[in-house]
Backbone as a chain_set.jsonl record, in Angstrom:
{"seq": "APPLRSARDRDALRAALRDGVIDCIATDHAPHTDIEKDQPFDQAPPGMIGLEFAFALLFTDLVAPGHLPLTTLIQRMTAGPARIIGIPRGTLRPGSAADAAVLDLHAATEVTPARLHSKSKNTPFLGRVLSGAVTHTIVDGKLVFDHGVIVAGNAAGARA", "coords": {"N": [[0.845, -1.183, 0.0], [0.468, 2.241, -0.7], [2.218, 4.926, 0.985], [0.56, 7.036, 3.372], [0.842, 10.067, 2.81], [-0.101, 12.73, 2.851], [-1.62, 15.201, 4.995], [-4.313, 15.438, 4.629], [-5.058, 12.902, 3.617], [-4.496, 11.305, 5.881], [-6.244, 12.449, 7.754], [-8.7, 11.811, 6.559], [-8.66, 9.022, 6.727], [-8.661, 8.655, 9.519], [-11.176, 9.779, 10.099], [-12.823, 7.975, 8.748], [-12.405, 5.67, 10.261], [-13.432, 6.524, 12.736], [-16.118, 7.039, 12.047], [-17.087, 4.588, 11.268], [-16.947, 3.757, 8.657], [-14.644, 2.46, 7.983], [-14.445, -0.505, 9.506], [-12.83, -2.257, 10.807], [-9.672, -3.148, 12.081], [-6.684, -4.615, 11.314], [-3.63, -6.526, 11.201], [-1.152, -7.128, 8.721], [0.69, -9.165, 9.41], [3.813, -10.121, 8.626], [6.234, -11.994, 9.064], [9.588, -12.34, 8.265], [12.731, -13.941, 8.018], [15.941, -12.473, 8.846], [17.788, -13.204, 6.91], [16.149, -13.803, 4.711], [15.178, -11.233, 4.155], [17.446, -9.744, 3.673], [18.407, -8.857, 0.975], [18.483, -7.641, -2.441], [16.042, -5.07, -2.94], [13.939, -5.628, -4.812], [13.958, -8.365, -4.837], [13.497, -9.291, -2.331], [11.171, -10.773, -0.025], [7.866, -9.408, 0.348], [6.568, -7.306, 2.991], [6.344, -6.898, 6.598], [6.803, -7.162, 10.172], [4.064, -6.675, 12.472], [2.156, -7.254, 14.355], [2.852, -7.523, 17.118], [3.193, -4.985, 18.328], [0.929, -3.675, 17.607], [-1.423, -2.741, 19.025], [-0.257, -0.806, 20.789], [0.941, 0.989, 18.96], [-1.332, 1.963, 17.586], [-2.797, 3.003, 19.717], [-1.03, 5.007, 20.565], [-0.894, 6.666, 18.268], [-3.55, 7.181, 17.531], [-5.498, 7.143, 19.688], [-4.314, 8.421, 22.017], [-3.691, 11.083, 21.042], [-6.283, 11.961, 20.682], [-7.766, 11.363, 18.377], [-9.382, 9.127, 18.079], [-11.762, 7.354, 20.001], [-10.946, 5.202, 22.778], [-12.641, 2.987, 23.151], [-13.662, 2.628, 20.597], [-11.353, 1.983, 19.14], [-10.717, -0.489, 20.357], [-12.985, -2.006, 19.654], [-12.705, -2.011, 16.857], [-10.432, -3.54, 16.612], [-11.118, -6.009, 17.584], [-13.994, -7.165, 17.793], [-14.767, -6.271, 15.249], [-12.907, -7.417, 13.224], [-13.419, -10.173, 13.819], [-16.138, -10.455, 13.189], [-16.092, -9.912, 10.437], [-14.547, -12.03, 9.377], [-16.082, -14.074, 10.173], [-16.034, -15.516, 12.653], [-16.814, -16.655, 15.969], [-15.795, -14.664, 17.966], [-14.09, -12.008, 19.757], [-15.683, -10.704, 21.596], [-16.87, -10.278, 24.984], [-18.926, -11.886, 25.967], [-21.259, -14.052, 27.702], [-20.688, -17.461, 27.075], [-19.089, -17.004, 24.875], [-15.78, -17.343, 23.413], [-13.083, -17.308, 25.708], [-11.209, -15.022, 25.251], [-8.914, -12.455, 25.737], [-7.298, -9.298, 26.263], [-5.17, -7.676, 28.504], [-4.68, -4.374, 29.296], [-2.252, -1.799, 29.767], [-2.592, 1.4, 30.017], [-0.932, 3.436, 30.697], [1.634, 2.754, 30.279], [4.922, 3.067, 28.91], [6.725, 2.088, 26.225], [9.634, 1.084, 24.597], [10.268, 0.153, 21.287], [12.214, -2.495, 20.686], [14.663, -4.824, 19.395], [15.003, -6.892, 21.279], [12.556, -7.052, 22.562], [10.885, -8.194, 20.762], [9.099, -11.024, 19.753], [8.753, -12.321, 17.414], [9.984, -14.134, 14.518], [11.203, -12.336, 12.984], [12.799, -9.153, 12.881], [12.146, -7.055, 11.46], [11.103, -4.071, 11.262], [9.933, -0.746, 10.904], [9.672, 0.628, 13.21], [11.554, 0.352, 15.197], [13.2, 1.591, 18.028], [11.317, 3.511, 18.534], [9.289, 5.044, 20.996], [6.434, 3.956, 22.538], [3.083, 4.584, 23.648], [0.97, 2.992, 26.025], [0.284, -0.487, 26.446], [0.01, -4.007, 25.862], [-0.325, -6.082, 28.491], [-1.014, -8.619, 29.321], [-2.153, -11.565, 27.702], [-4.897, -13.544, 27.015], [-5.993, -16.575, 25.803], [-8.581, -18.576, 24.801], [-9.233, -18.842, 27.504], [-6.797, -19.343, 28.7], [-3.799, -18.119, 30.052], [-1.436, -16.748, 27.986], [0.473, -14.882, 27.507], [2.485, -12.829, 29.435], [3.394, -9.91, 30.669], [5.429, -9.41, 28.632], [6.476, -11.949, 28.335], [6.166, -15.096, 26.86], [4.096, -17.474, 28.07], [2.685, -19.825, 27.762], [3.283, -22.261, 25.878], [3.2, -21.84, 22.415], [2.537, -18.677, 21.784], [1.61, -17.743, 19.473], [-0.49, -19.2, 19.117], [-2.631, -17.74, 18.861], [-4.203, -18.267, 16.829], [-3.145, -17.469, 14.351]], "CA": [[0.0, 0.0, 0.0], [1.268, 3.475, -0.712], [2.183, 5.651, 2.259], [-0.41, 8.126, 3.484], [1.75, 11.183, 3.034], [-0.71, 14.04, 3.086], [-2.462, 15.354, 6.181], [-5.691, 15.202, 4.182], [-5.24, 11.45, 3.575], [-4.528, 10.792, 7.256], [-7.498, 12.912, 8.366], [-9.804, 11.032, 5.974], [-8.582, 7.678, 7.291], [-9.123, 8.732, 10.912], [-12.63, 10.005, 10.074], [-13.457, 6.719, 8.329], [-12.369, 4.789, 11.434], [-14.369, 7.072, 13.723], [-17.501, 6.978, 11.565], [-17.482, 3.216, 10.975], [-16.738, 3.41, 7.244], [-13.67, 1.385, 8.192], [-14.964, -1.133, 10.717], [-11.916, -3.31, 11.242], [-8.228, -2.901, 11.994], [-5.931, -5.862, 11.44], [-2.274, -6.391, 10.678], [-0.681, -8.112, 7.746], [1.931, -9.588, 10.057], [4.563, -10.921, 7.653], [7.593, -12.157, 9.569], [10.596, -12.991, 7.43], [14.029, -13.937, 8.685], [16.883, -11.468, 8.352], [18.387, -13.727, 5.672], [15.167, -13.62, 3.636], [15.006, -9.815, 3.843], [18.732, -9.123, 3.348], [18.69, -9.006, -0.443], [17.997, -6.466, -3.162], [14.64, -4.759, -2.657], [12.998, -6.289, -5.722], [14.025, -9.808, -4.646], [13.112, -9.613, -0.956], [9.729, -10.975, 0.136], [7.222, -8.202, 0.873], [5.961, -7.343, 4.31], [7.097, -6.693, 7.836], [6.026, -7.541, 11.342], [3.19, -5.612, 12.921], [1.194, -7.709, 15.352], [3.267, -7.405, 18.514], [3.024, -3.633, 18.852], [-0.21, -3.054, 16.916], [-2.243, -1.942, 19.935], [0.481, 0.361, 21.277], [1.07, 1.945, 17.857], [-2.625, 2.593, 17.334], [-3.122, 3.809, 20.892], [-0.155, 6.175, 20.521], [-1.16, 7.556, 17.133], [-4.97, 7.488, 17.337], [-6.25, 7.407, 20.917], [-3.649, 9.413, 22.869], [-3.884, 12.46, 20.567], [-7.693, 12.307, 20.623], [-8.382, 11.12, 17.07], [-10.304, 7.994, 18.132], [-11.986, 6.88, 21.373], [-10.385, 3.892, 23.094], [-13.646, 1.945, 22.921], [-13.753, 2.4, 19.151], [-10.151, 1.242, 18.748], [-10.849, -1.879, 20.811], [-13.993, -2.659, 18.817], [-12.157, -2.19, 15.504], [-9.377, -4.555, 16.653], [-11.612, -7.27, 18.151], [-15.272, -7.604, 17.229], [-14.803, -5.982, 13.81], [-12.282, -8.492, 12.442], [-14.104, -11.459, 14.044], [-17.381, -10.438, 12.413], [-15.781, -9.954, 9.006], [-14.107, -13.369, 8.959], [-17.121, -15.029, 10.536], [-15.739, -16.38, 13.796], [-17.494, -16.18, 17.177], [-14.77, -14.138, 18.881], [-14.05, -10.556, 19.796], [-16.592, -10.156, 22.606], [-16.778, -10.89, 26.317], [-20.289, -12.3, 26.306], [-21.368, -15.438, 28.178], [-20.688, -18.459, 26.015], [-18.083, -16.745, 23.841], [-14.426, -17.775, 23.774], [-12.461, -16.461, 26.725], [-10.029, -14.358, 24.709], [-8.864, -11.083, 26.241], [-6.004, -8.661, 26.464], [-5.143, -6.722, 29.602], [-3.933, -3.226, 28.8], [-1.737, -0.764, 30.665], [-2.665, 2.606, 29.197], [0.079, 4.388, 31.148], [2.965, 2.208, 29.978], [5.726, 3.606, 27.811], [7.56, 0.966, 25.812], [10.45, 1.3, 23.401], [10.331, -1.001, 20.385], [13.597, -2.949, 20.541], [14.71, -6.219, 18.951], [14.878, -7.805, 22.42], [11.142, -7.159, 22.95], [10.137, -8.833, 19.68], [9.058, -12.486, 19.81], [8.647, -12.809, 16.047], [11.258, -14.558, 13.927], [11.707, -11.179, 12.26], [12.97, -7.878, 13.587], [11.979, -6.13, 10.345], [10.07, -3.081, 11.536], [10.417, 0.635, 10.885], [9.363, 1.243, 14.493], [12.635, 0.157, 16.168], [13.625, 2.823, 18.674], [10.18, 4.386, 18.835], [8.671, 4.843, 22.3], [4.986, 3.909, 22.358], [2.222, 4.67, 24.83], [0.042, 1.872, 26.136], [0.876, -1.802, 26.188], [-0.696, -5.227, 26.248], [0.477, -6.719, 29.54], [-1.404, -10.029, 29.398], [-3.056, -12.057, 26.667], [-5.584, -14.778, 27.392], [-6.591, -17.222, 24.637], [-9.402, -19.713, 25.243], [-9.187, -18.931, 28.957], [-5.448, -19.659, 29.182], [-2.818, -17.048, 29.974], [-0.372, -17.125, 27.057], [1.465, -13.804, 27.461], [2.484, -12.149, 30.726], [4.423, -8.874, 30.758], [6.531, -9.607, 27.7], [6.952, -13.328, 28.33], [5.228, -16.115, 26.403], [4.049, -18.411, 29.196], [1.953, -21.058, 27.448], [3.593, -22.791, 24.551], [3.382, -20.916, 21.308], [1.49, -17.658, 21.88], [1.023, -17.56, 18.157], [-1.732, -19.941, 19.21], [-3.694, -16.766, 18.626], [-4.812, -18.734, 15.589], [-2.663, -16.753, 13.165]], "C": [[0.882, 1.235, 0.0], [1.184, 4.18, 0.639], [1.128, 6.757, 2.219], [0.36, 9.391, 3.832], [1.053, 12.478, 3.402], [-1.552, 14.036, 4.36], [-3.917, 15.07, 5.821], [-5.998, 13.699, 4.142], [-5.37, 10.875, 4.985], [-5.816, 11.202, 7.969], [-8.685, 12.103, 7.857], [-9.825, 9.616, 6.542], [-9.079, 7.664, 8.735], [-10.639, 8.934, 10.978], [-13.367, 8.722, 9.698], [-13.464, 5.704, 9.472], [-13.396, 5.231, 12.472], [-15.815, 6.818, 13.333], [-17.972, 5.573, 11.209], [-17.415, 2.844, 9.505], [-15.68, 2.314, 7.171], [-14.044, 0.759, 9.527], [-14.061, -2.216, 11.282], [-10.485, -2.809, 11.106], [-7.548, -4.239, 12.222], [-4.521, -5.616, 10.923], [-2.046, -7.442, 9.6], [0.689, -8.548, 8.239], [2.659, -10.544, 9.118], [6.004, -11.077, 8.123], [8.477, -12.921, 8.587], [11.914, -12.93, 8.183], [14.905, -12.84, 8.097], [17.507, -11.915, 7.034], [17.437, -13.535, 4.497], [15.067, -12.159, 3.201], [16.293, -9.142, 3.373], [19.138, -9.428, 1.914], [18.175, -7.77, -1.167], [16.483, -6.309, -3.003], [13.667, -5.55, -3.519], [13.016, -7.813, -5.598], [13.588, -10.243, -3.238], [11.605, -9.837, -0.871], [9.097, -9.718, 0.748], [6.746, -8.402, 2.305], [6.931, -7.132, 5.443], [6.222, -7.159, 8.992], [5.149, -6.366, 11.776], [2.298, -5.988, 14.083], [1.594, -7.358, 16.784], [3.045, -6.027, 19.122], [1.826, -2.925, 18.229], [-1.047, -2.195, 17.862], [-1.507, -0.676, 20.354], [0.666, 1.415, 20.184], [-0.233, 2.698, 17.624], [-3.069, 3.453, 18.511], [-2.321, 5.11, 20.862], [-0.584, 7.172, 19.455], [-2.625, 7.944, 16.955], [-5.683, 7.901, 18.622], [-5.61, 8.526, 21.738], [-3.809, 10.844, 22.352], [-5.35, 12.865, 20.384], [-8.379, 12.104, 19.286], [-9.46, 10.043, 17.112], [-10.523, 7.609, 19.594], [-11.4, 5.475, 21.569], [-11.388, 2.78, 22.808], [-13.789, 1.619, 21.434], [-12.54, 1.618, 18.665], [-10.288, -0.228, 19.135], [-11.867, -2.628, 19.953], [-13.432, -2.955, 17.433], [-11.084, -3.286, 15.465], [-9.877, -5.92, 17.126], [-12.873, -7.753, 17.443], [-15.346, -7.373, 15.723], [-14.164, -7.076, 12.971], [-12.997, -9.837, 12.599], [-15.381, -11.539, 13.219], [-17.087, -10.604, 10.926], [-15.354, -11.351, 8.562], [-15.036, -14.47, 9.46], [-16.775, -15.992, 11.649], [-16.396, -15.803, 15.051], [-16.493, -15.733, 18.244], [-14.932, -12.625, 18.955], [-15.027, -9.909, 20.759], [-16.336, -10.849, 23.936], [-18.175, -11.241, 26.805], [-20.285, -13.732, 26.856], [-21.462, -16.402, 26.994], [-19.67, -18.209, 24.919], [-16.72, -17.223, 24.333], [-13.829, -16.789, 24.769], [-11.129, -15.937, 26.209], [-10.042, -12.922, 25.216], [-7.427, -10.6, 26.273], [-6.154, -7.692, 27.622], [-4.204, -5.605, 29.172], [-3.436, -2.357, 29.942], [-1.651, 0.503, 29.83], [-1.622, 3.641, 29.579], [1.499, 3.921, 30.84], [3.619, 2.998, 28.85], [6.734, 2.524, 27.464], [8.335, 1.332, 24.564], [10.46, 0.014, 22.58], [11.808, -1.331, 20.178], [13.583, -4.39, 20.044], [14.507, -7.209, 20.096], [13.423, -8.004, 22.846], [10.304, -7.911, 21.922], [10.237, -10.351, 19.785], [9.011, -13.106, 18.42], [10.005, -13.28, 15.545], [11.921, -13.406, 13.192], [11.867, -9.99, 13.197], [12.775, -6.742, 12.584], [10.813, -5.176, 10.603], [10.661, -1.68, 11.473], [10.236, 1.324, 12.236], [10.447, 1.028, 15.55], [13.078, 1.513, 16.709], [12.483, 3.756, 19.044], [9.615, 4.03, 20.213], [7.16, 4.991, 22.13], [4.266, 4.018, 23.694], [1.272, 3.488, 24.834], [0.712, 0.562, 25.787], [-0.108, -2.898, 26.554], [0.192, -5.905, 27.282], [0.203, -8.214, 29.651], [-2.289, -10.357, 28.205], [-3.594, -13.407, 27.119], [-6.261, -15.318, 26.14], [-7.306, -18.483, 25.115], [-9.294, -19.937, 26.751], [-7.823, -19.231, 29.542], [-4.536, -18.45, 29.004], [-1.683, -17.494, 29.067], [0.746, -16.089, 27.002], [1.347, -13.017, 28.749], [3.666, -11.196, 30.794], [5.653, -9.177, 29.895], [7.054, -11.018, 27.594], [5.839, -14.248, 27.831], [5.242, -17.221, 27.449], [3.332, -19.719, 28.891], [2.248, -21.48, 26.027], [3.836, -21.702, 23.537], [2.256, -19.898, 21.338], [0.932, -17.314, 20.52], [-0.216, -18.418, 18.06], [-2.897, -18.987, 19.161], [-4.263, -17.031, 17.246], [-4.307, -18.034, 14.342], [-1.797, -17.626, 12.297]], "O": [[1.933, 1.255, 0.641], [0.19, 4.045, 1.353], [0.847, 7.331, 1.167], [0.509, 9.74, 5.003], [1.581, 13.252, 4.2], [-2.117, 13.014, 4.751], [-4.663, 14.519, 6.63], [-7.067, 13.27, 4.578], [-6.25, 10.055, 5.248], [-6.41, 10.407, 8.697], [-9.575, 11.747, 8.63], [-10.897, 9.072, 6.81], [-9.827, 6.77, 9.131], [-11.311, 8.331, 11.815], [-14.416, 8.418, 10.265], [-14.431, 4.958, 9.63], [-14.136, 4.411, 13.017], [-16.638, 6.435, 14.165], [-19.144, 5.385, 10.882], [-17.786, 1.73, 9.135], [-15.804, 1.364, 6.398], [-13.969, 1.417, 10.565], [-14.478, -3.0, 12.135], [-10.138, -2.132, 10.139], [-7.813, -4.916, 13.216], [-4.26, -4.601, 10.277], [-2.676, -8.499, 9.588], [1.706, -8.333, 7.579], [2.178, -11.645, 8.847], [6.896, -10.377, 7.642], [8.133, -14.017, 8.144], [12.177, -11.97, 8.906], [14.651, -12.342, 7.0], [17.73, -11.096, 6.143], [17.864, -13.148, 3.409], [14.892, -11.875, 2.016], [16.244, -8.085, 2.744], [20.093, -10.166, 1.671], [17.498, -6.938, -0.563], [15.746, -7.293, -2.94], [12.679, -6.083, -3.013], [12.175, -8.486, -6.194], [13.341, -11.424, -2.996], [10.841, -9.167, -1.565], [9.721, -9.044, 1.568], [6.55, -9.528, 2.761], [8.15, -7.179, 5.28], [5.055, -7.503, 8.809], [5.454, -5.21, 11.484], [1.735, -5.108, 14.734], [0.749, -6.939, 17.576], [2.739, -5.916, 20.309], [1.721, -1.702, 18.314], [-1.351, -1.045, 17.544], [-2.071, 0.416, 20.283], [0.557, 2.611, 20.457], [-0.238, 3.921, 17.481], [-3.654, 4.518, 18.315], [-2.868, 6.186, 21.104], [-0.633, 8.377, 19.704], [-2.917, 8.939, 16.291], [-6.397, 8.904, 18.638], [-6.291, 9.48, 22.116], [-4.044, 11.748, 23.155], [-5.63, 13.991, 19.974], [-9.475, 12.624, 19.077], [-10.361, 10.042, 16.273], [-9.559, 7.543, 20.357], [-11.368, 4.669, 20.639], [-11.014, 1.735, 22.276], [-14.01, 0.467, 21.064], [-12.679, 0.693, 17.865], [-10.004, -1.112, 18.327], [-11.625, -3.772, 19.568], [-13.66, -4.038, 16.892], [-10.851, -3.891, 14.419], [-9.128, -6.896, 17.073], [-12.817, -8.644, 16.596], [-15.921, -8.185, 14.998], [-14.82, -7.62, 12.082], [-13.165, -10.564, 11.62], [-15.673, -12.572, 12.617], [-17.77, -11.363, 10.239], [-15.752, -11.809, 7.491], [-14.806, -15.652, 9.203], [-17.17, -17.157, 11.608], [-16.519, -14.584, 15.177], [-16.37, -16.362, 19.295], [-15.798, -12.043, 18.302], [-15.189, -8.689, 20.745], [-15.665, -11.88, 23.996], [-18.548, -10.92, 27.933], [-19.411, -14.528, 26.514], [-22.215, -16.18, 26.047], [-19.405, -19.099, 24.111], [-16.532, -17.475, 25.523], [-14.051, -15.582, 24.675], [-10.063, -16.35, 26.664], [-11.066, -12.245, 25.135], [-6.48, -11.385, 26.306], [-7.147, -6.97, 27.712], [-3.079, -5.854, 28.739], [-4.113, -2.198, 30.958], [-0.734, 0.657, 29.023], [-1.441, 4.626, 28.863], [2.46, 4.637, 31.121], [2.947, 3.521, 27.96], [7.508, 2.093, 28.319], [7.769, 1.83, 23.591], [10.638, -1.078, 23.12], [12.554, -0.557, 19.578], [12.601, -5.104, 20.246], [13.898, -8.26, 19.897], [13.096, -9.034, 23.437], [9.143, -8.229, 22.179], [11.334, -10.899, 19.893], [9.214, -14.312, 18.278], [11.046, -12.883, 16.07], [13.089, -13.502, 12.817], [11.145, -9.858, 14.185], [13.187, -5.608, 12.829], [9.679, -5.447, 10.208], [11.777, -1.457, 11.943], [10.61, 2.487, 12.388], [10.286, 1.473, 16.687], [13.301, 2.457, 15.951], [12.684, 4.703, 19.804], [9.48, 2.854, 20.551], [6.672, 6.012, 21.645], [4.777, 3.597, 24.731], [0.823, 3.034, 23.782], [1.6, 0.511, 24.936], [-0.947, -2.734, 27.44], [1.332, -6.263, 26.986], [1.084, -8.985, 30.031], [-3.077, -9.524, 27.756], [-2.846, -14.287, 27.545], [-7.019, -14.602, 25.486], [-6.705, -19.346, 25.755], [-9.268, -21.076, 27.217], [-7.693, -19.362, 30.759], [-4.506, -17.835, 27.939], [-1.033, -18.504, 29.339], [1.838, -16.375, 26.511], [0.258, -12.585, 29.125], [4.808, -11.625, 30.957], [6.779, -9.193, 30.391], [7.99, -11.27, 26.836], [4.71, -14.189, 28.317], [6.28, -17.837, 27.69], [3.376, -20.64, 29.706], [1.545, -21.101, 25.091], [4.589, -20.76, 23.781], [1.13, -20.216, 20.958], [-0.108, -16.663, 20.42], [-0.923, -18.384, 17.053], [-4.038, -19.386, 19.396], [-4.747, -16.118, 16.578], [-5.02, -18.017, 13.339], [-1.311, -17.175, 11.26]]}, "num_chains": 1, "name": "protein.A"}
């Protein structure tokens, strides 16, 4: 996708998120090893990582400056994608899967290679300090991520 360079483009995207024209936010998490990416641009596989810091990036750039309410961001990252792909997830209703993320909205986290669990460290966000963090992730009622540590097998068990 081309970069959104103009302020007008960014404003239109934020308005579409706010107004529900865009009803889902997801990542195209594409982890590639350093060896796979370390080649001429036209020969390297496309994509980069994005899942691990997706919430913090969006919180920093959309919620903290007042462009989007936190409740809207959470809905766009949970119920919206689940509805679109037709899975019964993304809510905390009785009978639904016990999937949840615990957030620390006051955290400040620097994106560093040591904090990345992906096989790739290919991100333009290295060195950036982000507001907000996912401190815990629960999948099917099981704690799989606890303050930066994968505690239950392969946390990619987030069905990705």
